Coordinates of C-alpha atoms in Angstrom, one line a residue:
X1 CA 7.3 -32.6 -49.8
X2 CA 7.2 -34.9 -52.6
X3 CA 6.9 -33.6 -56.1
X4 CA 5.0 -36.5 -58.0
X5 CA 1.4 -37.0 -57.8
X6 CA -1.6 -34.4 -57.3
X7 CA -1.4 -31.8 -55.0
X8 CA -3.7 -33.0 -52.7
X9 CA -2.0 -36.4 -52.8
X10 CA 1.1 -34.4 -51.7
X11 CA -0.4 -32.6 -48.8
X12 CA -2.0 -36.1 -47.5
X13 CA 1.2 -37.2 -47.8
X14 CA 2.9 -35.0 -46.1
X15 CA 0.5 -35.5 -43.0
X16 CA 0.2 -39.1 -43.1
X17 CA 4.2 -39.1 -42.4
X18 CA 3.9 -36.5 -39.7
X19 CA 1.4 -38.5 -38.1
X20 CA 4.2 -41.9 -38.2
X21 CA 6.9 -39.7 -36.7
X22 CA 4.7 -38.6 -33.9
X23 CA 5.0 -34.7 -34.7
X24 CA 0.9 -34.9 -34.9
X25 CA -0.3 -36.7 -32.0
X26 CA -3.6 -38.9 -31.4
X27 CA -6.4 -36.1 -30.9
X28 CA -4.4 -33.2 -32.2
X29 CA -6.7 -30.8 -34.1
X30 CA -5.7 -29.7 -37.6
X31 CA -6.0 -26.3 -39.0
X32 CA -9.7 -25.9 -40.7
X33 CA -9.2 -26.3 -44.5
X34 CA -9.2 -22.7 -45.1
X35 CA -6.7 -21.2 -42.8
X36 CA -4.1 -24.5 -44.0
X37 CA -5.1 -23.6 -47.7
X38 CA -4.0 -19.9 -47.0
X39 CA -0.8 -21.2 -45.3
X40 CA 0.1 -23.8 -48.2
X41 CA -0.7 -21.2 -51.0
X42 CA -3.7 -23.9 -52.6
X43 CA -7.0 -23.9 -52.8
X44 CA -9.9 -24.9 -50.0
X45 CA -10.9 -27.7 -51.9
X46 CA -7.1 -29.0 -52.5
X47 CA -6.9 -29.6 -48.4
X48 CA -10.3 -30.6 -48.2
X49 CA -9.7 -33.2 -50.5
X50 CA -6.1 -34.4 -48.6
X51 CA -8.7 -34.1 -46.1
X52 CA -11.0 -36.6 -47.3
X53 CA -8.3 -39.4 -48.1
X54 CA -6.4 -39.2 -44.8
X55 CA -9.7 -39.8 -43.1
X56 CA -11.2 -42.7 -45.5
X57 CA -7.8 -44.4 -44.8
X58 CA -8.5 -43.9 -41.3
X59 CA -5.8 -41.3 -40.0
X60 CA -8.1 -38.1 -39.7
X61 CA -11.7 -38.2 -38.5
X62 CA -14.2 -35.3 -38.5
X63 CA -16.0 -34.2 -35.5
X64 CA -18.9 -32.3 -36.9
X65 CA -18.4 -28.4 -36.1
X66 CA -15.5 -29.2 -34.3
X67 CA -13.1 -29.9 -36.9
X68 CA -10.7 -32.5 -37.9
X69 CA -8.3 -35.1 -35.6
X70 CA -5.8 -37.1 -35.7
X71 CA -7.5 -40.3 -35.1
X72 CA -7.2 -41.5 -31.4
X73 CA -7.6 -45.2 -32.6
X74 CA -4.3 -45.3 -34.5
X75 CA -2.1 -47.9 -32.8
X76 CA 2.0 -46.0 -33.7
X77 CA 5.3 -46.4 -32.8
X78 CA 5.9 -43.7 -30.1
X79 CA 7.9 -41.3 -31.9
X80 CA 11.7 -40.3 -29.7
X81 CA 11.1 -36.8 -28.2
X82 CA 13.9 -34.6 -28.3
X83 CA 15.3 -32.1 -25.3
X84 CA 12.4 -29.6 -25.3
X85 CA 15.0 -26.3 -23.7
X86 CA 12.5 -24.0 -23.7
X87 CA 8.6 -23.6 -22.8
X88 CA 6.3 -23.1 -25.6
X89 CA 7.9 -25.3 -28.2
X90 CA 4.9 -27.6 -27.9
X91 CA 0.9 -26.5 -27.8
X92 CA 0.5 -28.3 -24.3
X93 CA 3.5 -28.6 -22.0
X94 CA 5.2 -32.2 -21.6
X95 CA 5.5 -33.8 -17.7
X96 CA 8.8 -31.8 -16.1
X97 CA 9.4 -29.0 -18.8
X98 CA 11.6 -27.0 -17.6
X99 CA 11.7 -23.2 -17.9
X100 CA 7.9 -22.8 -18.1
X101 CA 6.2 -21.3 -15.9
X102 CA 2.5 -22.5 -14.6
X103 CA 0.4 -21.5 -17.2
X104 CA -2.6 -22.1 -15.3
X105 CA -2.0 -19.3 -13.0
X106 CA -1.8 -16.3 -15.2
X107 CA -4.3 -14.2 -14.5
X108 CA -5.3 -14.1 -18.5
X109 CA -8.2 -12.0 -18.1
X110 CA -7.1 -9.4 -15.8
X111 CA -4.2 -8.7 -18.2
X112 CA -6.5 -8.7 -21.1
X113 CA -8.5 -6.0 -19.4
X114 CA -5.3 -3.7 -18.5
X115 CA -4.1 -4.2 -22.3
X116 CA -7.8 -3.5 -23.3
X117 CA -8.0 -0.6 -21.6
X118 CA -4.6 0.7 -22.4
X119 CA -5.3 -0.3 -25.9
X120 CA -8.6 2.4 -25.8
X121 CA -6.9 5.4 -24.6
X122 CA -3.8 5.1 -26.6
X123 CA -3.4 8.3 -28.6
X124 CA -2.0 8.6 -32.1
X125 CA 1.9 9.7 -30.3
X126 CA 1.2 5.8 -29.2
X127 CA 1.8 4.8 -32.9
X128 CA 5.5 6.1 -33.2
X129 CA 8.3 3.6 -32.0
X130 CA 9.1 5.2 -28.7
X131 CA 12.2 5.2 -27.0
X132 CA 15.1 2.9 -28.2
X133 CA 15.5 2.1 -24.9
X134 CA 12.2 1.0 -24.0
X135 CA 8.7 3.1 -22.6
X136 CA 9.9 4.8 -19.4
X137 CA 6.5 4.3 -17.5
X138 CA 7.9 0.2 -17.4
X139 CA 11.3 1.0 -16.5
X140 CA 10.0 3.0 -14.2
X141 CA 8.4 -0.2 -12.3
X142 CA 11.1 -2.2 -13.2
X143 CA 13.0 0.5 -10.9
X144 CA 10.4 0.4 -8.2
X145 CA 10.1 -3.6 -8.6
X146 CA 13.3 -3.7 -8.1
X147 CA 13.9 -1.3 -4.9
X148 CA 11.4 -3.2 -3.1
X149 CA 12.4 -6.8 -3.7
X150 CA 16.0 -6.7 -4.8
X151 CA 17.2 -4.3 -2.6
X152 CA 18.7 -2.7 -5.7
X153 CA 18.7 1.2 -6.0
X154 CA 19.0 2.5 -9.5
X155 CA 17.3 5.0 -11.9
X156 CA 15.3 4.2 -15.6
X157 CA 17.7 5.8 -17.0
X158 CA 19.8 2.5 -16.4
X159 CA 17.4 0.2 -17.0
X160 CA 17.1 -1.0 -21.0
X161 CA 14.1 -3.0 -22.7
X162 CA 15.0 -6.1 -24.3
X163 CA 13.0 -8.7 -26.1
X164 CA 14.7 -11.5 -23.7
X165 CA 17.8 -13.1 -22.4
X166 CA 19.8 -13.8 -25.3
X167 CA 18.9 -10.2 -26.7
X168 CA 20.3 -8.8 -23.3
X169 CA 23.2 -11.0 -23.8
X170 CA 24.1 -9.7 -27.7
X171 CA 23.7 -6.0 -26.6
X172 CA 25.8 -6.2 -23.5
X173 CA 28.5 -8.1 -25.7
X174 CA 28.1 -5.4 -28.8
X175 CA 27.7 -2.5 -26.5
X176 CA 31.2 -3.5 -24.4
X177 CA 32.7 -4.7 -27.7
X178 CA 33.5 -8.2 -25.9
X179 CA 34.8 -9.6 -29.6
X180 CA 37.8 -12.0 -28.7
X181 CA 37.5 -11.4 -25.1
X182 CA 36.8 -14.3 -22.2
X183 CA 34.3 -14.7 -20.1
X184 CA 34.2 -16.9 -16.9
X185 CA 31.0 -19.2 -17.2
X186 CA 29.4 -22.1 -14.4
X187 CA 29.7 -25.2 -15.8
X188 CA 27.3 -26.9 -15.5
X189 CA 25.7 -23.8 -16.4
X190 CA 22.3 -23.0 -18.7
X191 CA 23.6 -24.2 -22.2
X192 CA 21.4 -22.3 -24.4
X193 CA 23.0 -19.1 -23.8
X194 CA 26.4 -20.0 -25.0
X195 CA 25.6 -20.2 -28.8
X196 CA 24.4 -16.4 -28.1
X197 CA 28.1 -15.9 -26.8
X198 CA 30.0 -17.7 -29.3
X199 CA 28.0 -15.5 -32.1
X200 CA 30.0 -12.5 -30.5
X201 CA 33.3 -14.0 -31.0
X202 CA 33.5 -14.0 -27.3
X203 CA 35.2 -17.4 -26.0
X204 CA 34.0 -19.5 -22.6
X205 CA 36.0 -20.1 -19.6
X206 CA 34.0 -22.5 -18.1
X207 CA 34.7 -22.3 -14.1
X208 CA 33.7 -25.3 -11.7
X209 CA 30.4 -24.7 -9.2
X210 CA 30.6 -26.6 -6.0
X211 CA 28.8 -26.1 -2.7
X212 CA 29.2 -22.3 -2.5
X213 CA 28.8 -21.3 -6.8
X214 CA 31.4 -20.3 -9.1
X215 CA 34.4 -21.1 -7.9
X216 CA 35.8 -18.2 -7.9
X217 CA 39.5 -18.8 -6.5
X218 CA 39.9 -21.3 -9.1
X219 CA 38.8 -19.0 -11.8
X220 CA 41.4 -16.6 -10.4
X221 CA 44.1 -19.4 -10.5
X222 CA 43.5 -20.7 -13.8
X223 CA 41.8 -18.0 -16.4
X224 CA 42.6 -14.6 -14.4
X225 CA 42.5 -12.8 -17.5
X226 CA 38.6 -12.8 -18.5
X227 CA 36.9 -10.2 -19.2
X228 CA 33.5 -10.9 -18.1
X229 CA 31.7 -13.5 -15.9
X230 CA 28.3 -14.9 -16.2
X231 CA 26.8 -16.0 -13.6
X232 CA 23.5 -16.8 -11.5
X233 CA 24.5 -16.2 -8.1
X234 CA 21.1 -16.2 -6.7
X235 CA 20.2 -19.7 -7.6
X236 CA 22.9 -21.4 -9.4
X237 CA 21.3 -23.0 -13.2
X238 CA 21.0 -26.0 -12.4
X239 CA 22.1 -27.2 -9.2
X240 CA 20.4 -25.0 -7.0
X241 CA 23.0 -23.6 -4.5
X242 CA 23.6 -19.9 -3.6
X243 CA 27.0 -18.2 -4.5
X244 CA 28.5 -17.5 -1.0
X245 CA 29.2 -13.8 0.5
X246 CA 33.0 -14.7 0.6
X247 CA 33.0 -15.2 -3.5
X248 CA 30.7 -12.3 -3.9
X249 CA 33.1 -10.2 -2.2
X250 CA 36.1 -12.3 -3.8
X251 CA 34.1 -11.6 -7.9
X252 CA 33.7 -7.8 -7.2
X253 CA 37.7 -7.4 -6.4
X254 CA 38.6 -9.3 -8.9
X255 CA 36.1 -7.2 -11.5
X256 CA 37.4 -4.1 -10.0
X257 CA 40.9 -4.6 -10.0
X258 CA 40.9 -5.8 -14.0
X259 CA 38.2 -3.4 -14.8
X260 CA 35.7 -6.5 -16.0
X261 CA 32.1 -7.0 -15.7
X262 CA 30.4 -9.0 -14.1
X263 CA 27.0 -9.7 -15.1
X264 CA 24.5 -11.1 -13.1
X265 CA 21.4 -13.1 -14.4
X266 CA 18.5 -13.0 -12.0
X267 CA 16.6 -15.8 -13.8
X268 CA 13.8 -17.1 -10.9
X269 CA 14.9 -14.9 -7.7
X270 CA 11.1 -14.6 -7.2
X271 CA 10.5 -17.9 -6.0
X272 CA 12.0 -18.7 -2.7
X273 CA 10.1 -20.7 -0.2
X274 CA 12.3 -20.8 3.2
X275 CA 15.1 -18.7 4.4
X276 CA 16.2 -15.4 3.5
X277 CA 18.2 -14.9 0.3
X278 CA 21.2 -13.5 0.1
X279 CA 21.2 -10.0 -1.6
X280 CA 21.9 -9.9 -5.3
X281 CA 25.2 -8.8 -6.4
X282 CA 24.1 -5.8 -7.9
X283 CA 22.8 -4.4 -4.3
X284 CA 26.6 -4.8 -3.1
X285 CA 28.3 -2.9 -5.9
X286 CA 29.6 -0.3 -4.8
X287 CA 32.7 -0.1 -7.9
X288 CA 29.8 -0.5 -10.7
X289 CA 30.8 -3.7 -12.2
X290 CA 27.8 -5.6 -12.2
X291 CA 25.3 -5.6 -15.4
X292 CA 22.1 -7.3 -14.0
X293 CA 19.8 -9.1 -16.2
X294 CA 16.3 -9.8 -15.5
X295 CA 13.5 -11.5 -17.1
X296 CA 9.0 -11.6 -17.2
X297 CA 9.4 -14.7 -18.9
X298 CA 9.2 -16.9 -15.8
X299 CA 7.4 -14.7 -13.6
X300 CA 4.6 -14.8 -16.4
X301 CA 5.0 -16.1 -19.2
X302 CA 7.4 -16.9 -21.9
X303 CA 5.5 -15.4 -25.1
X304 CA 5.5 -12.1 -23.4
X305 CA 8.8 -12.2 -24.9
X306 CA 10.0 -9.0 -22.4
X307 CA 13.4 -8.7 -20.4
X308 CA 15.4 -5.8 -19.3
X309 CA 19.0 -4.8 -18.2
X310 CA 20.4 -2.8 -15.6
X311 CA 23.7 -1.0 -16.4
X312 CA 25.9 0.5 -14.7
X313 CA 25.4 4.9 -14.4
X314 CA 28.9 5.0 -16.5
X315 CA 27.6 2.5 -19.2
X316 CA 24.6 3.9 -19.4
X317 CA 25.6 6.5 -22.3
X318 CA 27.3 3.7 -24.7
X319 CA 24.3 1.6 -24.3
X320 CA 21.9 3.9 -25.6
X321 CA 24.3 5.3 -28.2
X322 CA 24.2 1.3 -29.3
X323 CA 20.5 0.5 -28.7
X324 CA 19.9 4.1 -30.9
X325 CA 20.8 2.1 -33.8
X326 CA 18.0 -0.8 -33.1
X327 CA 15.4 0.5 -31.4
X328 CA 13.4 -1.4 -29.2
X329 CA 11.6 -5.0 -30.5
X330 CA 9.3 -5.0 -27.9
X331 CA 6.0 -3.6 -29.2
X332 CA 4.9 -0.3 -27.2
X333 CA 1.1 -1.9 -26.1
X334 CA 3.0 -4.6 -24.4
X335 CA 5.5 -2.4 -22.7
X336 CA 2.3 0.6 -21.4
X337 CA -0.2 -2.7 -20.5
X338 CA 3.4 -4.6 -18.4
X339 CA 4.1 -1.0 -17.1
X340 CA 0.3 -1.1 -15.7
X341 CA 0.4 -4.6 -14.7
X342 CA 3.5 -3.6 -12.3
X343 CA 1.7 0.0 -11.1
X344 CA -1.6 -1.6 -10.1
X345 CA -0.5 -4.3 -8.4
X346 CA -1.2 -7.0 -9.7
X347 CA 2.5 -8.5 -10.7
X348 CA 2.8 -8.6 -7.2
X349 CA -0.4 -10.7 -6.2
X350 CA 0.7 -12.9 -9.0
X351 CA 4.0 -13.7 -7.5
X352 CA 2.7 -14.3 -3.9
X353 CA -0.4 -16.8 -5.3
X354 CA 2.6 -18.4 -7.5
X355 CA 4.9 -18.7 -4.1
X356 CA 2.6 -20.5 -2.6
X357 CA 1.0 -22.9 -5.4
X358 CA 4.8 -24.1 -6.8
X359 CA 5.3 -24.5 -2.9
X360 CA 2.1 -26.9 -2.7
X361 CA 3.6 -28.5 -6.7
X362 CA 7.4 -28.9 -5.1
X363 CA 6.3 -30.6 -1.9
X364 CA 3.9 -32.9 -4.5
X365 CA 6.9 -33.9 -6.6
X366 CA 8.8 -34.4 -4.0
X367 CA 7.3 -36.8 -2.1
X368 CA 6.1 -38.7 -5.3
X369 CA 10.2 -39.2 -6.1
X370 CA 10.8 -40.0 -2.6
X371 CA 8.1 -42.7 -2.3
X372 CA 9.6 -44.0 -5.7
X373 CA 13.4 -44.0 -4.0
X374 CA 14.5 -40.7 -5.9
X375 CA 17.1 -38.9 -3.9
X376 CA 15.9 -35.1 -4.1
X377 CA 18.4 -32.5 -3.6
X378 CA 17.6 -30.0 -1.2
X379 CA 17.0 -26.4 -2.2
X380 CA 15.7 -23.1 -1.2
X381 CA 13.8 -21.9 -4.4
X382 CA 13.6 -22.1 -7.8
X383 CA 10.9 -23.4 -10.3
X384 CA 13.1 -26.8 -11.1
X385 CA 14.6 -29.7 -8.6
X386 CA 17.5 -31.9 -8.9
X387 CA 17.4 -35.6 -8.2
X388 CA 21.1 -37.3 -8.0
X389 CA 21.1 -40.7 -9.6
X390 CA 23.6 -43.5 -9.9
X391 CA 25.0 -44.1 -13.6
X392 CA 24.9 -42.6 -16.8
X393 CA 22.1 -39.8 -16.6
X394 CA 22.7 -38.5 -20.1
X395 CA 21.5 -41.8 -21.1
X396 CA 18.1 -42.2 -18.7
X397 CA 17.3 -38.7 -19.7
X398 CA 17.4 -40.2 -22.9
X399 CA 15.0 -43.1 -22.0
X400 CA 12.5 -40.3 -19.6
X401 CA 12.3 -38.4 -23.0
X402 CA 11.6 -41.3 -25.4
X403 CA 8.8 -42.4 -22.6
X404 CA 7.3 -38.5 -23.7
X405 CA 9.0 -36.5 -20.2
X406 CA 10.8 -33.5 -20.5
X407 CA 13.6 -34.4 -18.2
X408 CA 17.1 -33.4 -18.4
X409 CA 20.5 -34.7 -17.5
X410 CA 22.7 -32.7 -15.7
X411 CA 26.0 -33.7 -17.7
X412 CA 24.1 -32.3 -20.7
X413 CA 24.5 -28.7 -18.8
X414 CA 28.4 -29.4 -18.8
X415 CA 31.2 -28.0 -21.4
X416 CA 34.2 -29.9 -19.9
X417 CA 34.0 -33.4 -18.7
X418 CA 31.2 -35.1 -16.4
X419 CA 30.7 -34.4 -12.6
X420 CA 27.6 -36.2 -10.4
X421 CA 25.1 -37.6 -12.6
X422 CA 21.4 -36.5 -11.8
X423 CA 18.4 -35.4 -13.4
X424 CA 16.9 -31.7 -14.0
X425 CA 12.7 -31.5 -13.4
X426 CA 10.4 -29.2 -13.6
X427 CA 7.3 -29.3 -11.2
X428 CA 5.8 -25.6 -12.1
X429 CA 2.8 -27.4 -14.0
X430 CA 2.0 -30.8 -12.0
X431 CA -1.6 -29.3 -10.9
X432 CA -2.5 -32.2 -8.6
X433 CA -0.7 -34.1 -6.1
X434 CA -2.0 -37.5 -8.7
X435 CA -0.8 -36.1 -11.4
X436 CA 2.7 -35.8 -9.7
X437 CA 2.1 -39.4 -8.4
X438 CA 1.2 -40.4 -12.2
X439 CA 4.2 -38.5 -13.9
X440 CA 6.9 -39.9 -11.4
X441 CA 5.6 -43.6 -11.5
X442 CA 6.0 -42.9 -15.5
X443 CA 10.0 -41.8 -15.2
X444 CA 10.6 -44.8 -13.1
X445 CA 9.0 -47.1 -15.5
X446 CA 11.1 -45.3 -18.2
X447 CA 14.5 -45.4 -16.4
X448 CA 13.7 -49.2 -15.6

């Protein structure tokens, strides 16, 4: 912020340029003039007059009661939209996010009822931290949740609370002491997660995906020596394909016979809408190599901010020993009201009414790309789709997300190189087969 001037005149200032660069949109609603004094550190009457100038200059206008907008007659320069990588960077989600779940769905007041009533009956041994490894009562659906669906047996003692994928990542890394190790990765592969692993001093091997996942024999060939692979053999991030039962079988030799890990993130097995998937690795191993990481924050939502582990029965003393030291972040109402959620029910009613709405929003987005001459590749689940395009895709994701749509190119996923161009969307929250219509006809636009 500027230093010269009144404060007010700073503040306005400040607003006035965040309405240029497009950061506060046509419509957007500000903070009331006391909550955005409190947040500033001035006085009420400091904002309201910042206020005041912004909307006799036209920028701001007041709605009575309903507070103050950004004009919606200001005629702007559209402002270039970065890569939004995850869901809830923005207060509305942009066409094609990816990795948000349909918001619309969540039943928000039956889980305000299970946290109110869990809330209500807490007793004062609810106000202590809890176990470091998270509330049993959860792990013990986690356990149950995943008998039932994963086919994967295993006790709560295995299972650990995290407070989400990279968390799960930094205590499997700390716990194993993975510092100057290697660790077999997809490329492309999900590229958020590497920072995560390049904070433990732990250094990629990116290995190819083709048609089958991982390639597995050219790992073996070409970095044999790793120490842990990463991958997501259920539904590969972000092509889509299924890692076959021959390089499952090949990935749990090779973990066995160089005593690595293998660890296995589950990201959207949940959402599957033809054929019968393939069991996850962790059902199949036998020599307890496989560290499986799950997620609630595509099965819900993302702000839940809740993820677990499951370790193998010999790791499971030098995991707690580790997590002893800090505790777990996820607050103990959220864990007892998920716990619930699972018990009762209702997490399972949720997936099935989610199966078949993002079936109904995938067959919408799909034939709104075909119509438009979009060549969709075919896959068996997943909350995202793949188109393949000729030319640079890096380029007309660029375009899609200066045009305001949150797609993504598929070269961007890469570490080494480029491979077939195409574009990552997201259909989870296209509510209507015209909005799909509306959202495709706007990429094509873009891109032309």
């Amino acid at each position: 912020m500027q230093s010269d001037g009144p404060r007010y005149r700073q503040i306005a200032r400040q607003l006035k340029t965040a309405i240029e660069e497009g950061k506060l949109t046509a419509g957007r609603r500000l903070p009331s003039s006391r909550v955005y004094a409190q947040e500033l550190g001035v006085s009420r009457v400091t904002v309201e007059n910042a206020y005041g100038e912004l909307v006799a200059q036209g920028w701001l206008e007041r709605r009575g009661q309903a507070g103050t907008f950004v004009s919606e007659h200001l005629t702007l320069k559209p402002a270039v939209a970065e890569p939004t990588w995850f869901g809830g960077e923005e207060p509305h989600p942009q066409p094609f996010q990816l990795g948000l779940p349909a918001l619309d769905l969540f039943p928000r007041a039956l889980w305000a009822k299970v946290m109110g009533r869990r809330l209500r009956t807490q007793t004062r041994f609810d106000l202590a931290l809890g176990d470091v490894c998270g509330e049993m009562a959860l792990r013990q659906a986690i356990v149950e949740y995943l008998r039932l669906s994963r086919s994967i047996e295993c006790q709560p003692e295995q299972v650990f609370i995290t407070s989400g994928y990279a968390a799960s990542m930094s205590l499997i890394l700390r716990a194993l002491d993975g510092y100057g190790q290697g660790m077999w990765v997809e490329d492309p592969g999900f590229p958020l997660i590497r920072p995560v692993i390049a904070q433990e001093r732990v250094n990629l091997l990116p290995v190819p995906v083709d048609g089958d996942g991982m390639n597995v024999e050219w790992a073996l060939a070409n970095v044999p020596d790793a120490r842990f692979a990463l991958l997501t053999p259920a539904h590969q991030s972000p092509l889509g394909v299924a890692l076959s039962l021959p390089r499952r079988r090949q990935l749990l030799d090779w973990a066995t016979r160089q005593q690595a890990w293998i660890i296995e993130d589950d990201y959207d097995s949940e959402f599957r809408y033809q054929g019968k998937p393939l069991p996850p690795l962790k059902s199949l191993d036998a020599p307890q190599r496989v560290i499986y990481a799950g997620t609630f924050s595509k099965a819900m939502f993302p702000a839940l901010r809740t993820a677990w582990l499951v370790v193998p029965v010999p790791l499971v003393t030098q995991f707690r020993r580790h997590v002893q030291k800090i505790a777990c972040p996820v607050p103990l109402l959220w864990q007892q009201t998920l716990g619930d959620f699972i018990h009762e029910g209702h997490f399972w009613r949720h997936l099935k009414k989610m199966r078949v709405h993002y079936a109904e929003r995938r067959r919408w987005l799909e034939e709104a790309l075909q119509a438009h001459g979009f060549n969709v590749v075919a896959q068996q689940g997943g909350i995202q789709l793949v188109v393949n395009i000729s030319g640079d895709d890096r380029l007309q994701a660029r375009r899609a997300r200066d045009a305001g749509l949150a797609v993504q190119a598929v070269n961007d996923w890469r570490i080494h190189g480029s491979g077939a161009p195409g574009l990552i969307i997201s259909f989870t929250n296209i509510t209507s087969q015209a909005m799909a219509r509306e959202q495709v006809l706007a990429l094509k636009q873009a891109l032309n």
